[in-house]
Short mmCIF file of C-alpha atoms and ligand atoms in Angstrom, two decimals:
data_model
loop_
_atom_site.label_atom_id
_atom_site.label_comp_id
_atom_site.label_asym_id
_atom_site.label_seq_id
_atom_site.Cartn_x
_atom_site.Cartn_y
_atom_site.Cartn_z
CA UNK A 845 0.00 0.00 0.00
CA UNK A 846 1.37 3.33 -0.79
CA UNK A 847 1.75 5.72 2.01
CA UNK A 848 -1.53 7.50 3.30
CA UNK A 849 -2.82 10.79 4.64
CA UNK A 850 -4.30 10.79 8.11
CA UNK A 851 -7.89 11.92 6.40
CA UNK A 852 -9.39 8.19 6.62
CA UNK A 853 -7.63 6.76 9.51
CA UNK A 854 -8.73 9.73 11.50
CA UNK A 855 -12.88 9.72 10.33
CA UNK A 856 -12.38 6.59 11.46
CA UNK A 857 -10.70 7.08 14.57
CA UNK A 858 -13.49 9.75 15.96
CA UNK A 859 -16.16 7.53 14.54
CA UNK A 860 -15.12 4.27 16.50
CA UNK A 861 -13.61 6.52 19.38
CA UNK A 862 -9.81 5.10 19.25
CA UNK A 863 -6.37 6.99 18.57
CA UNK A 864 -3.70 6.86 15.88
CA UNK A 865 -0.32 6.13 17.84
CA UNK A 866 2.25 8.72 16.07
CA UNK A 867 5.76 7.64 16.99
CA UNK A 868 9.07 9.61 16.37
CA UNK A 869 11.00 8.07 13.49
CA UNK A 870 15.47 8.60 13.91
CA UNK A 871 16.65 5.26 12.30
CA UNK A 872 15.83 2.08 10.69
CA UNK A 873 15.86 -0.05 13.85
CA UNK A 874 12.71 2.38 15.19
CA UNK A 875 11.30 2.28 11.76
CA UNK A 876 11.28 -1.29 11.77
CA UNK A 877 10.11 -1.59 14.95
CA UNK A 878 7.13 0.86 15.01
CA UNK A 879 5.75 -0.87 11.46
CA UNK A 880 6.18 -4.34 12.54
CA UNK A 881 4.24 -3.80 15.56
CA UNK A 882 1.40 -1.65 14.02
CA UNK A 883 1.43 -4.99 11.24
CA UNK A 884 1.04 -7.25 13.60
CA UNK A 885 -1.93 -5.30 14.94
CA UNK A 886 -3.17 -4.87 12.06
CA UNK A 887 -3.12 -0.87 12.60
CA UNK A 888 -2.91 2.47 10.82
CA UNK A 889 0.15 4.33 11.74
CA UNK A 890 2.14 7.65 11.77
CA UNK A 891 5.36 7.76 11.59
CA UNK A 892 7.14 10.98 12.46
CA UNK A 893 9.83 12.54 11.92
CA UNK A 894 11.03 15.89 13.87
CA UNK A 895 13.55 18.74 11.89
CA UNK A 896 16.34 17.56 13.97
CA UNK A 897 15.82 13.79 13.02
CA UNK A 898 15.61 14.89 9.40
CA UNK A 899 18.71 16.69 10.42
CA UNK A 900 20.43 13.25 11.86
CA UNK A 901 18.96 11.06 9.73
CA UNK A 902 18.79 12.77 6.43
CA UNK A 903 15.17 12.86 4.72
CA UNK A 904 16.21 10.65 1.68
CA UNK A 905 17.11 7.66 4.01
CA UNK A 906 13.87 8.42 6.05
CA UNK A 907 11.56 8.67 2.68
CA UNK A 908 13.75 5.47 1.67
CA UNK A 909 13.51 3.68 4.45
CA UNK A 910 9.97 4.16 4.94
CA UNK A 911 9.08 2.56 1.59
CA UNK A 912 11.03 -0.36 2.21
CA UNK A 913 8.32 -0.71 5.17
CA UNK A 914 5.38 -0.07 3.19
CA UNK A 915 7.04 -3.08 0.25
CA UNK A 916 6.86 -5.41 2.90
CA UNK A 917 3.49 -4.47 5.16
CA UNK A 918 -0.07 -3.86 4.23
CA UNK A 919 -1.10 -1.39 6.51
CA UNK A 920 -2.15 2.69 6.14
CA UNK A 921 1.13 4.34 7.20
CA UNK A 922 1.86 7.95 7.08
CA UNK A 923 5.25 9.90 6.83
CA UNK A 924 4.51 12.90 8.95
CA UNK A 925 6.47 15.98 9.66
CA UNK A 926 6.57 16.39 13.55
CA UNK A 927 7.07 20.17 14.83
CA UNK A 928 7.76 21.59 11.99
CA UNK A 929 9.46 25.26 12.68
CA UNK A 930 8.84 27.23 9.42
CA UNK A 931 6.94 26.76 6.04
CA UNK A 932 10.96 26.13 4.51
CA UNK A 933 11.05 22.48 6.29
CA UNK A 934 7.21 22.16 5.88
CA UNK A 935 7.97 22.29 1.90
CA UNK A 936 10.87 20.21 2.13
CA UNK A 937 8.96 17.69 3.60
CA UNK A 938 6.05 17.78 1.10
CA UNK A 939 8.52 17.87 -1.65
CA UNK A 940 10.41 14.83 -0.80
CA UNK A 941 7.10 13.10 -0.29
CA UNK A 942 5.71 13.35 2.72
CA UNK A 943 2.04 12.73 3.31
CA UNK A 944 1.38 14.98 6.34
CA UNK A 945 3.19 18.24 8.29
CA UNK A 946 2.75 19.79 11.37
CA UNK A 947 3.40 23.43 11.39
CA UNK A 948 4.30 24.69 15.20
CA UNK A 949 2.87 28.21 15.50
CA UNK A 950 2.90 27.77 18.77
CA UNK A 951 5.85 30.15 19.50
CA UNK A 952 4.03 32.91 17.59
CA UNK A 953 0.73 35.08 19.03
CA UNK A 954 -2.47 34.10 17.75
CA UNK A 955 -2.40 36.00 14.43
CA UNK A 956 1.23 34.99 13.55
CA UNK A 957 0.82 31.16 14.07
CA UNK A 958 -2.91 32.00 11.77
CA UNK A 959 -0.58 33.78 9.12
CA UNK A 960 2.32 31.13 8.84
CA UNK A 961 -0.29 28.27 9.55
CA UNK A 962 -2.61 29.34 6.52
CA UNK A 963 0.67 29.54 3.90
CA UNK A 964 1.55 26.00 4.90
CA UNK A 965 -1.88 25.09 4.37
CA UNK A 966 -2.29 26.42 1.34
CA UNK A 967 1.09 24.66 -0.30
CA UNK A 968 0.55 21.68 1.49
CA UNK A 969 -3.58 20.81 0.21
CA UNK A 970 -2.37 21.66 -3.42
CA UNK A 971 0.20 18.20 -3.33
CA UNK A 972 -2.50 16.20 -1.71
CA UNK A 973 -0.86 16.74 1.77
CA UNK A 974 -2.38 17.07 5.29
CA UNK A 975 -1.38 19.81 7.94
CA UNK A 976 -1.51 19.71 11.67
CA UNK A 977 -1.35 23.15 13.66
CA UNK A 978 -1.27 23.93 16.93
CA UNK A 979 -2.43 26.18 19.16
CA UNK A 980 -1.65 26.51 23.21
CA UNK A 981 1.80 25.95 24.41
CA UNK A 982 3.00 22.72 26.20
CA UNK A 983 5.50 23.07 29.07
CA UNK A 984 9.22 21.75 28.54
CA UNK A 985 10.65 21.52 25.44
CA UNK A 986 9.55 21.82 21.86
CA UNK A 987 12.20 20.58 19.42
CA UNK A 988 14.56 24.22 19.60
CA UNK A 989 11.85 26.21 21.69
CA UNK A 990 11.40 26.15 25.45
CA UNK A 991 8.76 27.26 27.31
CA UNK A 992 8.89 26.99 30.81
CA UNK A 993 6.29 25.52 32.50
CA UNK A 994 4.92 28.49 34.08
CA UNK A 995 4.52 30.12 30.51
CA UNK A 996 2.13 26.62 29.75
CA UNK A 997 -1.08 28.00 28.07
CA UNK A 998 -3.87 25.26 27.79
CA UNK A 999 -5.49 25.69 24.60
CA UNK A 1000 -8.81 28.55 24.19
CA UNK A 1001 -11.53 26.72 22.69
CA UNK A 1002 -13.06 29.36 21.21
CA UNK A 1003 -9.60 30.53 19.61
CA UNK A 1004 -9.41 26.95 18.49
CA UNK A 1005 -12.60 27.18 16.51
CA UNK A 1006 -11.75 30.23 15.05
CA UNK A 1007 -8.31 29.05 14.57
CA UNK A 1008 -9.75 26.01 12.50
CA UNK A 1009 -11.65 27.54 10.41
CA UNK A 1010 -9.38 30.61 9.35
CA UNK A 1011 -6.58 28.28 8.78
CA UNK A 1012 -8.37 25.50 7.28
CA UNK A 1013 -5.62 22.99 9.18
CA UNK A 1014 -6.69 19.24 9.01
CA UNK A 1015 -6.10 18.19 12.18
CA UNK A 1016 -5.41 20.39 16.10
CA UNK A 1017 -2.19 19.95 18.77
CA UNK A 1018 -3.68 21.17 21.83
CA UNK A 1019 -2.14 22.33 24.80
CA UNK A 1020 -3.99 20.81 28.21
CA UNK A 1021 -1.52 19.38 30.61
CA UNK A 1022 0.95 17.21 28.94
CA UNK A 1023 4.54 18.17 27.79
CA UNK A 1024 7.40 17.03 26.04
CA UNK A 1025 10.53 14.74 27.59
CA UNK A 1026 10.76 12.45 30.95
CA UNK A 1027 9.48 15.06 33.21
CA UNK A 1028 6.17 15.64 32.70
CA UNK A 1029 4.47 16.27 36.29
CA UNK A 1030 6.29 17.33 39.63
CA UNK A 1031 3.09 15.70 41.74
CA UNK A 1032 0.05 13.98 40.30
CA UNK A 1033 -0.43 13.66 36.41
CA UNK A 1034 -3.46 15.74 35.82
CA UNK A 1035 -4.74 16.40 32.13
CA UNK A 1036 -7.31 18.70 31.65
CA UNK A 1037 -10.26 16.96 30.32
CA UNK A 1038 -12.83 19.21 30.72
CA UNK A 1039 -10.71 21.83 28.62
CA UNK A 1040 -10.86 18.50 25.57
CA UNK A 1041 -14.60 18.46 26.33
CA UNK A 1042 -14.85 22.31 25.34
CA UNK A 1043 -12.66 21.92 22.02
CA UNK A 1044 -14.52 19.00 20.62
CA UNK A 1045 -17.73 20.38 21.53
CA UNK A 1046 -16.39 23.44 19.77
CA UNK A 1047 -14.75 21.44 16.64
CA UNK A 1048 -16.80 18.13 16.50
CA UNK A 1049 -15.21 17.47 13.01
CA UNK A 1050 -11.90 18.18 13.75
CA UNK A 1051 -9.19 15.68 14.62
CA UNK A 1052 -7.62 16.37 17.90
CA UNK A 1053 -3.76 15.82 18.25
CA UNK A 1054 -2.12 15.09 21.83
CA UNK A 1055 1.73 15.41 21.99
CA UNK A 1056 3.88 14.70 24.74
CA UNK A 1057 1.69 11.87 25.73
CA UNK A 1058 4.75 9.38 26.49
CA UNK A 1059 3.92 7.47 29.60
CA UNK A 1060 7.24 7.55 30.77
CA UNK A 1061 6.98 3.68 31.39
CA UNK A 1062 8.42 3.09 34.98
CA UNK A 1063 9.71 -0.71 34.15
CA UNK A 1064 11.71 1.64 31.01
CA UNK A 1065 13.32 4.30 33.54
CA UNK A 1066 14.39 1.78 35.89
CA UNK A 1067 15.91 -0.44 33.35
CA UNK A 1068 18.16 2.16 32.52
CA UNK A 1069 18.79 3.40 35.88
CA UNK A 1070 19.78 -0.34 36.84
CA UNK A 1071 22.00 -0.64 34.27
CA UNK A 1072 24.19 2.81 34.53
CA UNK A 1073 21.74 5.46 33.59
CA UNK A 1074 20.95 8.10 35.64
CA UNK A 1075 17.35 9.61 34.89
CA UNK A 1076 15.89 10.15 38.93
CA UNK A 1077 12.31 11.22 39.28
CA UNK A 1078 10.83 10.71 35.53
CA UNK A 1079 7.06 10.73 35.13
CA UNK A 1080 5.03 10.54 31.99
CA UNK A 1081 1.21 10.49 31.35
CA UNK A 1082 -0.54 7.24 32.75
CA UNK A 1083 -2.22 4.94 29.97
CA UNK A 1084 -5.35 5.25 31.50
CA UNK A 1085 -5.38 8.76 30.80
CA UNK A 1086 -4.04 8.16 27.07
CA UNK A 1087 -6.91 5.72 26.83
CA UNK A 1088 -9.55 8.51 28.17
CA UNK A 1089 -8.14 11.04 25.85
CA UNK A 1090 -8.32 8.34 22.84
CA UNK A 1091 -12.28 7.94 23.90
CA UNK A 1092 -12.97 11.13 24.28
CA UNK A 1093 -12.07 12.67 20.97
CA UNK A 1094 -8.11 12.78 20.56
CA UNK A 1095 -7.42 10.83 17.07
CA UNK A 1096 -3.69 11.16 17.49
CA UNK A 1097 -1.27 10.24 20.16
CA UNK A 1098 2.56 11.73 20.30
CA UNK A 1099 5.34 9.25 21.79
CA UNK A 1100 8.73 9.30 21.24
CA UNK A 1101 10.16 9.41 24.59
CA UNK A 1102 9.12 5.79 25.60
CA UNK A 1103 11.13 4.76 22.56
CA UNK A 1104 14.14 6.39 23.36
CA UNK A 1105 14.00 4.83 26.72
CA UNK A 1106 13.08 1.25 25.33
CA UNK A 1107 16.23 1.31 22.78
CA UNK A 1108 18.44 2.82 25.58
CA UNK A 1109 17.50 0.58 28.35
CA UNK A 1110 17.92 -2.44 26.29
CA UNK A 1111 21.11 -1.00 25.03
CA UNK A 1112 22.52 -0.22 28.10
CA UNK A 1113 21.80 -4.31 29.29
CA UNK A 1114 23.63 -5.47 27.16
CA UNK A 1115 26.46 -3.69 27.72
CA UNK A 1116 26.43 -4.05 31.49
CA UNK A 1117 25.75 -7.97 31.16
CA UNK A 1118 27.99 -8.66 28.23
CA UNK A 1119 31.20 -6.10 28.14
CA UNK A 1120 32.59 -8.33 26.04
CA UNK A 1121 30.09 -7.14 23.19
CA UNK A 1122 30.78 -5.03 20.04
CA UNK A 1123 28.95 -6.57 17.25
CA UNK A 1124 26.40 -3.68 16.93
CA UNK A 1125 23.85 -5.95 16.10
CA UNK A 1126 24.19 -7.19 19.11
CA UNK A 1127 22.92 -4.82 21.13
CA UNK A 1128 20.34 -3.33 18.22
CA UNK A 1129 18.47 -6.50 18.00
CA UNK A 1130 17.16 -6.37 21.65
CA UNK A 1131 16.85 -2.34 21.33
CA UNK A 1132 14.70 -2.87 18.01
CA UNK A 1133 12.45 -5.88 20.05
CA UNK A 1134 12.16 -3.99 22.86
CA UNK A 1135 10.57 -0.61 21.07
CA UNK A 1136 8.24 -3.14 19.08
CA UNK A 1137 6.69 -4.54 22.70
CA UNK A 1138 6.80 -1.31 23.45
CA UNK A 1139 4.68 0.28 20.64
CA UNK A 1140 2.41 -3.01 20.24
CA UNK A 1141 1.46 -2.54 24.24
CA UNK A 1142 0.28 0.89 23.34
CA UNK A 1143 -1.57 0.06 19.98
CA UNK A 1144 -3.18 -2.48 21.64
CA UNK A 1145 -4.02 -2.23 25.34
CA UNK A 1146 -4.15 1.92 25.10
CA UNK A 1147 -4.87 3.67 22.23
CA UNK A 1148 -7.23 0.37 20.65
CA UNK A 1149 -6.57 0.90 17.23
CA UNK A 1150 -6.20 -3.20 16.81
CA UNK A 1151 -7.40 -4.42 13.77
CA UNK A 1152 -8.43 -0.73 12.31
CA UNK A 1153 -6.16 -0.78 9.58
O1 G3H B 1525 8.44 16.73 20.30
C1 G3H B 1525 9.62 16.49 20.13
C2 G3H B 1525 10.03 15.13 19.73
O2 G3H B 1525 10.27 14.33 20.86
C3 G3H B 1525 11.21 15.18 18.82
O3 G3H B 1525 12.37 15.53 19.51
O4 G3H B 1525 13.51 17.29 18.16
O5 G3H B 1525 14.79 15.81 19.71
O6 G3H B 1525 13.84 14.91 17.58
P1 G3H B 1525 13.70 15.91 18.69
P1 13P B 1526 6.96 12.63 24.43
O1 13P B 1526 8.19 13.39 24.78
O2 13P B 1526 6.00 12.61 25.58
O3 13P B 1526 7.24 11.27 23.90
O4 13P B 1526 6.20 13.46 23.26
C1 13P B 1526 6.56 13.29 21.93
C2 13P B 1526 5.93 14.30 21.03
O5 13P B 1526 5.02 15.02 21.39
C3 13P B 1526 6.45 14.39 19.66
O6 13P B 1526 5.86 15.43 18.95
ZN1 ZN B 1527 5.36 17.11 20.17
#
């Protein structure tokens, strides 16, 4: 199957109430992993890939690599620009044939992110391609940008209706409670729900996006910790929140710091229980498995898109 937009996999998605897991794409293990698990759930997927993993990986080896998945698995996959900073990448991207971009406004005020969000927009639906905006700013950090968590904004529903439908964007990041990286809450996780209830009431047609919605999976951090990492006090979103959000309107869930803590932790075993290692495949092969238990767990048990593909 060639690749896909999110359009279908997301009617479907707020139609059936279940999420599209988006995962953060840096190299072929984590391609391989994220695809074989969403293929042996029989899933739609997104696979993501930020401006610095473009930057790391280089977008011909991610556009390349990606195919090679989609020769050997029938499943709706989509190459998806995460974050994008400026409508430069965003064209990139669509140029070198990606289905779907995300353009982060966030930064900018309200008629800035509407400006830069509306050029993207208008490129992007002319090649067939789908654009996520975003509106509301998540604490921690957002690829180059910080914003500290006292400057978090949870998303305006009313400014994300009017948002919508001046920009004509497919699909909605909003901003209420999660944020990027290991540290997500200093006490109890708390999303804001009722804020979710507002925007979909708001935007009943529009597919809501939920980034930094890594569950910072404890069994993960300790892994690494026990073998010679040193990541104290990490706490992501619990999956029974994910699974709320994915029933209560979000189509799309953002997760790339459980898989860099499933490759590392697996990494880092092996090279605590068997110094005597350096055949990189060594050590890959487990990191690879364990990001493909990792992303199958959350297909399957959280965000329920089983068998939706
Ligand atoms: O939201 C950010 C993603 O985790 C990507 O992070 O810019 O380090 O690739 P990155
Ligand atoms: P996490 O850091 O929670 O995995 O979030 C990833 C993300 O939002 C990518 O856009
Ligand atoms: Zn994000």
């Amino acid at each position: 199957m060639p690749l896909v937009t999110t359009k279908d996999m997301f009617e479907k998605s707020m139609k059936e109430h279940f999420a599209i897991g988006a995962f953060n794409v840096n190299n072929m293990e984590i391609i391989q992993a994220i695809v074989d698990a969403a293929a042996e759930e029989n899933s739609p997927i997104v696979l993501q890939a930020s401006s610095s993993a473009i930057k790391y990986a280089r977008i011909g080896y991610l556009r390349r690599m990606v195919e090679a998945a989609l020769e050997e698995h029938d499943i709706p996959v989509v190459l998806h620009l995460d974050h994008g900073p400026d409508f430069e990448t965003c064209k990139l991207c669509i140029d070198n044939g990606f289905s779907s971009v995300m353009i982060d406004g966030s930064k900018y005020d309200f008629e800035k992110n509407i400006a830069l969000t509306k050029k993207v927009v208008e490129y992007a639906h002319n090649k067939g391609v789908v654009v996520e905006a975003e509106l509301g700013k998540l604490a921690g950090v957002e690829d180059e940008v910080n914003v500290s968590a006292s400057d978090a904004i949870y998303t305006d529903p009313e400014q994300a209706k009017e948002f919508v439908e001046r920009t004509k964007c497919d699909s909605l990041a909003i901003a209420i409670g999660t944020s990027h990286g290991a540290y997500k809450f200093k006490g109890e996780a708390k999303l804001r729900f009722d804020i979710l209830e507002k925007i979909k009431e708001k935007l009943p047609k529009t597919p809501i996006v939920l980034h930094g919605a890594s569950t910072v999976i404890p069994e993960l951090v300790n892994m690494c910790n026990k073998y010679g990492g040193n990541i104290p006090g990490a706490k992501g979103v619990p999956d029974e929140m994910l699974h709320e959000a994915s029933l209560r309107g979000v189509s799309k869930i953002n997760v790339d710091t459980d898989l860099r803590l499933a490759m590392t932790g697996a990494i880092r075993k092996v090279f605590a229980e068997e110094p005597e290692v350096f055949d990189p495949r060594k050590y890959m092969l487990p990191a690879r498995e364990l990001i493909c238990k990792t992303v199958q767990h959350k297909i399957r048990d959280v965000f329920c898109s089983s068998n939706k593909a």
